Amino acid sequence: MNSPHPVLFLVSADSGCVRADPDAPHVSVMDLGVTRGDGIFETISVCDGRAQALEPHLDRFARSARLLDLPEPDLGLYRQAILAAIEAHDDLAELYVKTVMTRGIEGTGVPTGWVYAAAAADFTTARTEGIRAVTLDRGLRHDVAQTSPWLLQGAKTLSYAVNRAALREAERRDADDVIFVSSDGFVLEGPTANVILRKGSTLVTPRTDQGILPGTTQASVFEFAQAEGMNTEYAVIPAADLLSADALWLVSSVRQAVPINRLDGVKRSIDVELSTSMTSYLLDRRD
Amino acid sequence: MNSPHPVLFLVSADSGCVRADPDAPHVSVMDLGVTRGDGIFETISVCDGRAQALEPHLDRFARSARLLDLPEPDLGLYRQAILAAIEAHDDLAELYVKTVMTRGIEGTGVPTGWVYAAAAADFTTARTEGIRAVTLDRGLRHDVAQTSPWLLQGAKTLSYAVNRAALREAERRDADDVIFVSSDGFVLEGPTANVILRKGSTLVTPRTDQGILPGTTQASVFEFAQAEGMNTEYAVIPAADLLSADALWLVSSVRQAVPINRLDGVKRSIDVELSTSMTSYLLDRRD
């Protein structure tokens, strides 16, 4: 039975994937996912029924689990739940699927897992007209993932309160989104997106050893660019390079690539042609 | 009916305080508390049936809500739920009560709240023999609460994955707990505790404008010290002062004051006499 409402599957080693009522509560008040934000997630875009970058998302899910010393997620079970949730959901043009695994109820050592599919918001305006971004200091040096792994930079954890607070700060500054900058002045990432700069015929994104999340959509954009004959580069990028770049994007699952039309209150031209073909490429991805 | 098991009350503007089964799930998989660690909490110690520092905890709960731009919690309702949970729990010598408020299910704008009381672990050994601590870099400067409020330093949020990761790092280093140090070399706090140093007849703790949580137990320790004729001081404390201090404690609700007997692998003498009278004072608190 297809549903226009979110479709939920609970995932556990004991019971496998079990469909459940998304309107009913399924998480204990003693679950470390909620009491400590202690868990991991992935958000996967689904276009015309196809989960995009599914294997890179599952790989990153497993990588986040390792960074948090969580039990290894059973990727086969999560893959099964993702496909089942998409199958059971109404066949809309764009959905998203969220996968979550928490450390479970305190003292049990048994993770809590679930997957749900839901209708994606309409991001057409953001994709075509762009968004306003502000730079905010993330307070951490660009090398903390190496020096201080307990800060969990580069892991996709449920502890996202700071990312949400940064988005509220952006709103206070009349903007839509954020580019985090390290305390020593390097471009990092957005709260839920990677940053891409165009410099001439080269696309550049921050190197992923700087405590930022390796982007599944960013990787697809680089594939696209290479196919178009452009150069791609992972680099340590001084914040000043944002000003001199020819164009800027935030790229992420679901919202895909959105050009930045204003940075820290200063208007920027957007690269309409490249944005359009980038978006087409991303929406058409078959895996 | 009293219970040796956790006692749970759900708290909402619509229904007030409603007792609920702690073994049943009560949180939606769409609740921002679990998907984003977007919410706040307090943990309150209960000795011989008395909630300790109840009003300071409730004040701090409201303060955290403000720092996260959450709706103001109805402290009257939370107070009622806390007292009801204690009343309904078996009358053990030491309990703890946890209060939680999340931003609620995404899109609703209605917070999710609950309170539960449960038996406290036995911390006698830690209180009398002390614990081993390591210093870890928190990666942030000591002044970020002023410069970058979106980093939510000083708010007691559900996004505690880093605090948990720091404790795992401590375990890897054969230690029990952590003292976070700022990236510019000042003493901050533990993942779930405040730090107190004794220098002669003065107790010193880090100034709370450094992005650390104002400690309810630390405040009680300072009251105790003043009553004993000692000096108390809030200061910006260089990390090197940890080495020269006469004694060190981590103080928090429930575990109360625990002396540090080893710091970064180096044995330290503990101040048995002061620790003993400090613990007696803390356990005997009437409000």
Coordinates of C-alpha atoms in Angstrom, one line a residue:
Chain A
M1 CA 0.0 0.0 0.0
N2 CA 1.5 3.3 -1.0
S3 CA 1.2 6.3 1.3
P4 CA 1.5 10.1 0.8
H5 CA 2.5 10.2 4.5
P6 CA 5.9 9.3 5.8
V7 CA 6.7 5.6 5.8
L8 CA 8.6 4.2 8.7
F9 CA 10.5 1.0 9.2
L10 CA 12.1 0.1 12.5
V11 CA 15.5 -1.7 12.1
S12 CA 16.9 -4.1 14.6
A13 CA 19.1 -7.1 14.7
D14 CA 16.4 -9.1 16.4
S15 CA 13.4 -8.3 14.2
G16 CA 14.9 -7.1 11.0
C17 CA 12.9 -4.4 9.2
V18 CA 9.4 -3.9 10.5
R19 CA 7.0 -1.3 9.2
A20 CA 5.6 0.9 11.9
D21 CA 3.1 3.8 12.4
P22 CA 5.1 7.0 11.9
D23 CA 2.5 8.9 14.0
A24 CA 3.1 6.6 17.0
P25 CA 6.1 7.1 19.3
H26 CA 8.9 4.5 19.0
V27 CA 11.8 6.0 21.0
S28 CA 12.2 5.6 24.7
V29 CA 12.9 8.6 26.9
M30 CA 15.9 6.7 28.1
D31 CA 17.4 6.2 24.6
L32 CA 20.8 7.8 24.4
G33 CA 19.8 9.1 20.9
V34 CA 17.5 11.6 22.6
T35 CA 19.2 12.0 26.1
R36 CA 22.7 12.6 24.6
G37 CA 22.3 13.1 20.9
D38 CA 24.3 9.9 20.8
G39 CA 23.8 8.4 17.4
I40 CA 24.3 8.9 13.7
F41 CA 22.2 9.6 10.6
E42 CA 22.1 9.9 6.9
T43 CA 19.6 11.8 4.6
I44 CA 19.3 10.4 1.1
S45 CA 17.5 12.0 -1.8
V46 CA 15.1 9.9 -3.8
C47 CA 14.3 11.2 -7.4
D48 CA 11.6 9.3 -9.4
G49 CA 11.8 6.4 -7.0
R50 CA 15.6 6.1 -7.1
A51 CA 17.7 6.4 -3.9
Q52 CA 20.7 8.6 -5.0
A53 CA 24.2 7.8 -3.9
L54 CA 22.8 5.0 -1.8
E55 CA 26.1 3.1 -1.4
P56 CA 28.2 6.2 -0.5
H57 CA 25.5 7.2 2.1
L58 CA 25.6 3.7 3.6
D59 CA 29.4 3.8 3.6
R60 CA 29.4 7.1 5.4
F61 CA 26.8 5.8 7.9
A62 CA 29.2 3.0 8.7
R63 CA 32.1 5.5 8.9
S64 CA 30.2 7.7 11.4
A65 CA 29.5 4.6 13.5
R66 CA 33.2 3.9 13.7
L67 CA 34.0 7.6 14.6
L68 CA 31.5 7.2 17.5
D69 CA 32.6 3.7 18.6
L70 CA 29.1 2.5 17.9
P71 CA 28.4 -1.1 16.9
E72 CA 28.7 -1.6 13.2
P73 CA 25.4 -1.0 11.5
D74 CA 24.0 -3.9 9.5
L75 CA 24.1 -2.1 6.1
G76 CA 22.1 -4.9 4.4
L77 CA 19.2 -4.4 6.8
Y78 CA 19.4 -0.6 6.4
R79 CA 19.5 -0.9 2.6
Q80 CA 16.5 -3.2 2.7
A81 CA 14.6 -0.8 4.9
I82 CA 15.5 2.2 2.7
L83 CA 14.2 0.4 -0.5
A84 CA 11.1 -0.9 1.3
A85 CA 10.3 2.6 2.6
I86 CA 10.6 4.1 -0.9
E87 CA 8.6 1.3 -2.4
A88 CA 5.8 1.8 0.2
H89 CA 5.7 5.6 -0.2
D90 CA 3.6 7.4 -2.8
D91 CA 5.5 7.8 -6.0
L92 CA 6.3 11.5 -5.8
A93 CA 9.1 13.1 -7.9
E94 CA 11.2 13.9 -4.9
L95 CA 11.3 12.2 -1.6
Y96 CA 14.0 11.9 1.1
V97 CA 14.9 9.0 3.2
K98 CA 16.4 9.4 6.7
T99 CA 18.3 6.6 8.4
V100 CA 19.1 6.8 12.1
M101 CA 21.0 4.6 14.5
T102 CA 21.3 5.6 18.1
R103 CA 23.4 4.0 20.9
G104 CA 20.1 2.7 22.3
I105 CA 18.5 2.6 25.7
E106 CA 21.2 3.4 28.3
G107 CA 22.7 0.2 29.8
T108 CA 21.4 -2.2 27.1
G109 CA 24.2 -1.8 24.5
V110 CA 21.6 -2.5 21.8
P111 CA 21.3 0.3 19.2
T112 CA 18.0 1.7 18.1
G113 CA 17.5 2.0 14.3
W114 CA 14.9 3.3 11.9
V115 CA 14.4 4.5 8.4
Y116 CA 11.7 6.7 7.1
A117 CA 10.7 8.1 3.7
A118 CA 8.9 11.4 3.4
A119 CA 8.0 13.9 0.7
A120 CA 10.8 16.4 0.0
A121 CA 10.1 20.2 0.1
D122 CA 10.0 22.1 -3.2
F123 CA 13.5 23.6 -3.6
T124 CA 13.0 24.9 -7.1
T125 CA 13.3 28.5 -6.2
A126 CA 16.5 27.9 -4.2
R127 CA 18.0 25.9 -7.0
T128 CA 17.2 28.5 -9.7
E129 CA 17.4 31.8 -7.9
G130 CA 19.9 30.9 -5.2
I131 CA 20.1 31.5 -1.5
R132 CA 21.7 34.1 0.9
A133 CA 24.5 32.7 3.0
V134 CA 26.6 34.1 5.9
T135 CA 29.9 33.0 7.1
L136 CA 30.1 32.0 10.8
D137 CA 33.1 31.0 12.9
R138 CA 32.8 27.3 14.0
G139 CA 35.3 28.1 16.7
L140 CA 37.5 25.1 15.9
R141 CA 40.9 25.0 14.0
H142 CA 40.8 23.4 10.6
D143 CA 43.0 20.5 11.9
V144 CA 41.0 19.4 14.9
A145 CA 39.8 16.2 13.3
Q146 CA 43.5 15.1 13.5
T147 CA 44.5 16.6 16.8
S148 CA 41.2 16.0 18.8
P149 CA 39.1 13.1 17.3
W150 CA 36.8 13.2 20.4
L151 CA 35.3 16.4 19.0
L152 CA 33.7 14.1 16.3
Q153 CA 34.2 16.6 13.5
G154 CA 33.5 14.8 10.3
A155 CA 31.0 12.4 11.8
K156 CA 27.3 12.8 11.0
T157 CA 25.9 12.6 14.5
L158 CA 22.5 13.4 16.1
S159 CA 24.1 16.2 18.1
Y160 CA 23.2 18.9 15.6
A161 CA 21.9 21.6 18.0
V162 CA 24.8 23.9 17.0
N163 CA 24.0 23.5 13.3
R164 CA 20.4 24.4 14.1
A165 CA 21.5 27.4 16.2
A166 CA 23.8 28.6 13.3
L167 CA 20.8 28.5 10.9
R168 CA 18.8 30.6 13.4
E169 CA 21.8 33.1 13.5
A170 CA 21.7 33.2 9.7
E171 CA 18.0 34.0 9.9
R172 CA 18.7 36.9 12.3
R173 CA 21.2 38.2 9.7
D174 CA 18.6 38.0 7.0
A175 CA 20.1 35.0 5.4
D176 CA 19.1 31.4 4.6
D177 CA 22.2 29.4 5.3
V178 CA 25.7 29.3 6.7
I179 CA 29.2 28.6 5.6
F180 CA 31.3 27.7 8.6
V181 CA 34.8 29.0 8.8
S182 CA 37.5 27.5 11.0
S183 CA 38.9 29.6 13.9
D184 CA 42.1 29.9 11.9
G185 CA 40.3 31.3 8.8
F186 CA 39.6 28.4 6.4
V187 CA 36.4 27.5 4.7
L188 CA 34.8 24.4 6.1
E189 CA 31.2 23.4 5.2
G190 CA 27.6 24.4 5.8
P191 CA 25.5 23.0 8.7
T192 CA 23.9 20.5 6.3
A193 CA 25.9 21.0 3.1
N194 CA 29.3 21.1 1.4
V195 CA 30.7 24.3 -0.1
I196 CA 31.9 24.4 -3.7
L197 CA 33.7 27.3 -5.3
R198 CA 34.2 27.9 -9.0
K199 CA 37.5 29.5 -10.0
G200 CA 37.6 29.8 -13.7
S201 CA 37.1 26.3 -15.1
T202 CA 38.0 24.6 -11.8
L203 CA 35.5 23.6 -9.0
V204 CA 37.1 23.6 -5.6
T205 CA 35.8 22.2 -2.3
P206 CA 37.5 22.0 1.1
R207 CA 39.7 19.0 1.7
T208 CA 37.8 16.5 3.9
D209 CA 40.6 16.1 6.4
Q210 CA 39.5 19.4 8.0
G211 CA 36.8 17.8 10.1
I212 CA 34.1 18.2 7.5
L213 CA 31.7 15.6 6.2
P214 CA 32.7 14.0 2.9
G215 CA 29.8 15.0 0.7
T216 CA 27.9 12.5 -1.4
T217 CA 26.4 15.2 -3.5
Q218 CA 29.7 17.1 -3.7
A219 CA 31.2 13.9 -5.1
S220 CA 28.5 13.7 -7.7
V221 CA 29.0 17.4 -8.7
F222 CA 32.7 16.6 -9.2
E223 CA 31.9 13.7 -11.4
F224 CA 29.6 16.0 -13.4
A225 CA 32.3 18.6 -13.7
Q226 CA 34.9 16.1 -14.8
A227 CA 32.5 14.8 -17.5
E228 CA 32.1 18.5 -18.6
G229 CA 35.9 18.9 -18.9
M230 CA 36.3 21.0 -15.9
N231 CA 39.0 20.6 -13.3
T232 CA 38.2 19.6 -9.7
E233 CA 40.2 20.2 -6.6
Y234 CA 40.1 19.4 -2.9
A235 CA 42.0 22.2 -1.1
V236 CA 42.6 24.1 2.1
I237 CA 40.7 27.3 1.2
P238 CA 41.3 30.6 3.0
A239 CA 38.0 32.3 3.8
A240 CA 39.1 35.3 1.6
D241 CA 38.8 33.0 -1.5
L242 CA 35.0 33.0 -1.0
L243 CA 35.1 36.7 -2.1
S244 CA 37.3 36.1 -5.1
A245 CA 35.5 33.0 -6.4
D246 CA 33.6 33.2 -9.6
A247 CA 30.6 31.4 -8.2
L248 CA 29.6 29.6 -5.0
W249 CA 27.3 26.7 -4.2
L250 CA 26.0 24.8 -1.2
V251 CA 25.4 21.2 -2.2
S252 CA 23.6 18.5 -0.2
S253 CA 21.2 15.6 -0.6
V254 CA 17.6 16.5 -1.2
R255 CA 18.1 20.2 -1.8
Q256 CA 20.9 19.3 -4.2
A257 CA 23.0 22.2 -5.6
V258 CA 21.9 25.7 -4.7
P259 CA 23.9 28.8 -5.9
I260 CA 24.7 31.5 -3.3
N261 CA 23.4 34.9 -4.5
R262 CA 24.4 36.9 -1.5
L263 CA 27.3 36.3 1.0
D264 CA 27.5 38.2 4.3
G265 CA 25.0 40.7 2.8
V266 CA 26.9 41.4 -0.4
K267 CA 25.2 40.5 -3.7
R268 CA 26.9 37.9 -5.9
S269 CA 26.1 36.9 -9.4
I270 CA 25.2 33.3 -9.8
D271 CA 26.3 31.0 -12.6
V272 CA 22.9 30.2 -14.1
E273 CA 24.1 28.0 -16.9
L274 CA 26.4 25.8 -14.8
S275 CA 23.8 25.7 -12.0
T276 CA 21.1 24.5 -14.4
S277 CA 23.1 21.7 -15.9
M278 CA 24.4 20.7 -12.4
T279 CA 20.9 20.4 -11.1
S280 CA 19.8 18.4 -14.1
Y281 CA 22.7 16.0 -13.6
L282 CA 22.0 15.6 -9.9
L283 CA 18.3 15.0 -10.3
D284 CA 18.9 12.5 -13.0
R285 CA 21.4 10.4 -11.1
R286 CA 20.6 6.7 -11.4
D287 CA 22.5 5.5 -8.3
Chain B
M1 CA 2.1 3.6 44.5
N2 CA 5.8 3.7 45.0
S3 CA 8.1 2.0 42.5
P4 CA 11.7 0.8 42.6
H5 CA 11.7 1.3 38.8
P6 CA 12.1 4.7 37.0
V7 CA 9.0 6.9 37.4
L8 CA 8.1 8.9 34.3
F9 CA 5.9 11.9 33.9
L10 CA 5.2 13.4 30.5
V11 CA 4.9 17.2 30.6
S12 CA 2.9 19.3 28.1
A13 CA 1.0 22.5 28.0
D14 CA -2.1 20.7 26.9
S15 CA -2.2 17.8 29.4
G16 CA -0.1 19.0 32.2
C17 CA 1.9 16.3 34.0
V18 CA 0.7 12.8 33.2
R19 CA 2.3 9.6 34.6
A20 CA 3.4 7.2 31.9
D21 CA 5.0 3.8 31.5
P22 CA 8.8 4.3 31.4
D23 CA 9.2 1.0 29.5
A24 CA 7.0 2.2 26.6
P25 CA 8.3 4.5 23.9
H26 CA 7.1 8.1 24.1
V27 CA 9.2 10.0 21.6
S28 CA 8.5 10.2 17.9
V29 CA 11.2 9.4 15.4
M30 CA 10.4 12.8 13.9
D31 CA 11.1 14.6 17.2
L32 CA 13.9 17.2 16.8
G33 CA 15.2 16.1 20.2
V34 CA 16.3 12.8 18.7
T35 CA 16.9 13.8 15.0
R36 CA 18.9 16.9 15.9
G37 CA 19.7 16.7 19.6
D38 CA 17.7 19.9 19.7
G39 CA 16.6 20.3 23.3
I40 CA 17.7 20.9 26.8
F41 CA 17.9 19.0 30.1
E42 CA 18.8 19.1 33.7
T43 CA 19.8 16.3 36.1
I44 CA 18.9 16.9 39.7
S45 CA 20.1 14.9 42.7
V46 CA 17.6 13.7 45.3
C47 CA 18.8 12.8 48.7
D48 CA 16.4 11.3 51.3
G49 CA 13.5 12.4 49.1
R50 CA 14.7 16.0 48.8
A51 CA 15.4 17.5 45.3
Q52 CA 18.6 19.4 45.7
A53 CA 19.2 22.9 44.3
L54 CA 15.8 22.5 42.6
E55 CA 15.3 26.2 41.9
P56 CA 18.8 26.8 40.5
H57 CA 18.2 23.7 38.2
L58 CA 14.9 25.1 37.1
D59 CA 16.5 28.6 36.5
R60 CA 19.2 27.0 34.4
F61 CA 16.7 24.9 32.5
A62 CA 14.9 28.2 31.5
R63 CA 18.3 29.8 30.7
S64 CA 19.2 26.9 28.4
A65 CA 15.9 27.3 26.6
R66 CA 16.7 31.0 26.0
L67 CA 20.1 30.2 24.6
L68 CA 18.5 27.7 22.2
D69 CA 15.6 30.1 21.3
L70 CA 13.2 27.5 22.6
P71 CA 9.7 28.3 24.0
E72 CA 9.9 29.2 27.7
P73 CA 9.4 26.0 29.7
D74 CA 6.5 26.2 32.2
L75 CA 8.7 25.8 35.3
G76 CA 5.6 25.3 37.5
L77 CA 4.7 22.2 35.5
Y78 CA 8.2 20.9 35.5
R79 CA 8.5 21.5 39.3
Q80 CA 5.2 19.6 39.8
A81 CA 6.4 16.7 37.7
I82 CA 9.7 16.5 39.5
L83 CA 8.1 16.4 42.9
A84 CA 5.5 13.9 41.8
A85 CA 8.1 11.6 40.3
I86 CA 10.1 11.7 43.5
E87 CA 7.0 11.1 45.6
A88 CA 6.0 8.1 43.4
H89 CA 9.5 6.5 43.4
D90 CA 10.6 4.1 46.1
D91 CA 12.2 6.0 48.9
L92 CA 15.9 5.3 48.3
A93 CA 18.7 7.3 49.9
E94 CA 19.8 8.7 46.5
L95 CA 17.8 9.2 43.3
Y96 CA 18.2 11.4 40.4
V97 CA 15.6 13.3 38.4
K98 CA 16.1 14.1 34.8
T99 CA 14.0 16.9 33.1
V100 CA 14.0 17.1 29.3
M101 CA 12.4 19.5 26.9
T102 CA 12.9 19.1 23.1
R103 CA 11.9 21.4 20.3
G104 CA 9.2 18.8 19.5
I105 CA 8.1 17.1 16.3
E106 CA 9.5 19.0 13.3
G107 CA 7.0 21.4 12.0
T108 CA 4.7 21.5 15.0
G109 CA 6.4 24.1 17.1
V110 CA 5.2 22.2 20.2
P111 CA 7.9 21.2 22.6
T112 CA 8.1 17.6 24.0
G113 CA 8.7 17.4 27.7
W114 CA 9.2 14.8 30.3
V115 CA 10.6 14.1 33.8
Y116 CA 11.8 10.9 35.3
A117 CA 13.2 9.8 38.6
A118 CA 15.5 6.8 38.9
A119 CA 17.8 5.2 41.4
A120 CA 21.3 6.8 41.5
A121 CA 24.4 4.6 41.1
D122 CA 26.5 4.2 44.2
F123 CA 29.3 6.8 44.0
T124 CA 30.8 6.1 47.5
T125 CA 34.2 4.8 46.1
A126 CA 34.6 7.8 43.7
R127 CA 33.7 10.2 46.5
T128 CA 36.1 8.8 49.0
E129 CA 39.0 7.4 47.0
G130 CA 38.7 9.8 44.0
I131 CA 38.9 9.4 40.3
R132 CA 41.5 9.6 37.5
A133 CA 41.1 12.5 35.1
V134 CA 42.7 13.6 31.9
T135 CA 42.8 17.0 30.3
L136 CA 41.4 17.2 26.7
D137 CA 41.4 20.1 24.3
R138 CA 37.8 21.2 23.7
G139 CA 39.0 22.9 20.5
L140 CA 37.3 26.3 21.3
R141 CA 38.8 29.5 22.7
H142 CA 37.8 30.4 26.2
D143 CA 35.9 33.5 24.9
V144 CA 33.6 31.8 22.3
A145 CA 30.4 32.2 24.3
Q146 CA 30.8 35.9 23.8
T147 CA 32.1 35.9 20.2
S148 CA 30.1 33.0 18.8
P149 CA 26.9 32.4 20.7
W150 CA 25.6 30.0 18.0
L151 CA 28.1 27.4 19.4
L152 CA 25.8 27.1 22.4
Q153 CA 28.6 26.8 24.9
G154 CA 27.2 27.2 28.4
A155 CA 23.8 25.7 27.4
K156 CA 22.8 22.3 28.6
T157 CA 21.7 20.8 25.4
L158 CA 20.8 17.2 24.3
S159 CA 23.7 17.4 21.8
Y160 CA 26.1 15.7 24.1
A161 CA 27.8 13.2 21.7
V162 CA 31.1 15.1 22.1
N163 CA 30.9 14.8 25.8
R164 CA 30.3 11.1 25.5
A165 CA 33.2 10.7 23.0
A166 CA 35.5 12.6 25.4
L167 CA 34.6 10.1 28.2
R168 CA 35.5 7.2 25.8
E169 CA 38.8 8.9 25.1
A170 CA 39.4 9.2 28.8
E171 CA 38.8 5.4 29.2
R172 CA 41.3 4.7 26.4
R173 CA 43.8 6.7 28.5
D174 CA 43.0 4.6 31.6
A175 CA 41.0 7.4 33.2
D176 CA 37.5 7.9 34.5
D177 CA 36.8 11.5 33.5
V178 CA 37.9 14.6 31.6
I179 CA 38.8 18.2 32.3
F180 CA 38.3 20.2 29.1
V181 CA 40.8 22.9 28.3
S182 CA 40.2 25.7 25.9
S183 CA 42.3 25.8 22.7
D184 CA 44.0 28.9 24.2
G185 CA 45.0 26.9 27.3
F186 CA 42.5 27.7 30.0
V187 CA 40.7 25.3 32.3
L188 CA 37.0 24.9 31.4
E189 CA 34.8 22.1 32.9
G190 CA 34.2 18.4 32.7
P191 CA 31.8 16.8 30.2
T192 CA 29.2 16.6 33.0
A193 CA 30.8 18.4 35.9
N194 CA 32.5 21.7 37.1
V195 CA 36.1 21.8 38.1
I196 CA 37.2 23.2 41.5
L197 CA 40.9 23.8 42.5
R198 CA 42.1 24.4 46.1
K199 CA 45.0 26.8 46.4
G200 CA 45.8 27.2 50.1
S201 CA 42.6 28.2 51.8
T202 CA 40.9 29.4 48.6
L203 CA 38.6 27.3 46.3
V204 CA 38.8 28.5 42.7
T205 CA 36.6 27.5 39.7
P206 CA 36.6 28.8 36.1
R207 CA 34.6 31.9 35.5
T208 CA 31.2 31.1 33.9
D209 CA 31.6 33.6 31.0
Q210 CA 34.0 31.1 29.4
G211 CA 31.2 29.0 27.7
I212 CA 30.9 26.7 30.7
L213 CA 27.8 25.6 32.5
P214 CA 27.1 27.5 35.8
G215 CA 27.3 24.7 38.3
T216 CA 24.5 24.2 40.8
T217 CA 26.7 21.8 42.9
Q218 CA 29.7 24.1 42.5
A219 CA 27.6 26.9 43.9
S220 CA 26.7 24.7 46.9
V221 CA 30.4 23.9 47.4
F222 CA 31.2 27.6 47.5
E223 CA 28.5 28.2 50.1
F224 CA 30.0 25.4 52.1
A225 CA 33.5 26.8 51.8
Q226 CA 32.4 30.3 52.8
A227 CA 30.7 28.9 55.9
E228 CA 34.0 27.1 56.7
G229 CA 35.9 30.4 56.5
M230 CA 37.6 29.7 53.2
N231 CA 37.9 32.1 50.3
T232 CA 36.1 31.4 46.9
E233 CA 37.0 32.7 43.6
Y234 CA 35.8 32.6 40.0
A235 CA 38.8 33.1 37.7
V236 CA 40.3 32.5 34.2
I237 CA 42.6 29.6 35.1
P238 CA 45.6 28.7 33.0
A239 CA 45.8 24.9 32.5
A240 CA 49.2 24.9 34.3
D241 CA 47.4 25.9 37.5
L242 CA 45.9 22.4 37.6
L243 CA 49.5 21.1 38.3
S244 CA 50.2 23.5 41.1
A245 CA 46.8 23.3 42.8
D246 CA 46.8 21.7 46.3
A247 CA 43.7 19.6 45.4
L248 CA 41.2 19.1 42.6
W249 CA 37.6 18.1 42.4
L250 CA 35.0 17.5 39.8
V251 CA 31.6 18.5 41.2
S252 CA 28.2 17.7 39.7
S253 CA 24.7 16.7 40.7
V254 CA 24.1 13.1 41.7
R255 CA 27.8 12.1 41.9
Q256 CA 28.4 15.3 44.0
A257 CA 32.1 16.2 44.7
V258 CA 34.7 13.7 43.7
P259 CA 38.4 14.4 44.3
I260 CA 40.9 13.8 41.5
N261 CA 43.6 11.3 42.5
R262 CA 45.4 11.2 39.1
L263 CA 45.7 13.8 36.4
D264 CA 47.0 12.9 33.0
G265 CA 48.5 9.8 34.5
V266 CA 50.3 11.6 37.3
K267 CA 49.3 10.6 40.9
R268 CA 47.9 13.4 43.1
S269 CA 47.2 13.5 46.7
I270 CA 43.6 14.0 47.6
D271 CA 42.3 16.3 50.4
V272 CA 40.5 13.6 52.4
E273 CA 39.3 15.9 55.2
L274 CA 37.9 18.6 53.0
S275 CA 36.4 16.0 50.6
T276 CA 34.6 14.3 53.5
S277 CA 33.1 17.4 54.9
M278 CA 32.2 18.7 51.5
T279 CA 30.4 15.4 50.7
S280 CA 28.5 15.5 54.0
Y281 CA 27.4 19.1 53.3
L282 CA 26.3 18.3 49.8
L283 CA 24.3 15.1 50.7
D284 CA 22.6 17.0 53.6
R285 CA 21.4 19.9 51.5
R286 CA 17.8 20.7 52.2
D287 CA 17.0 22.7 49.1

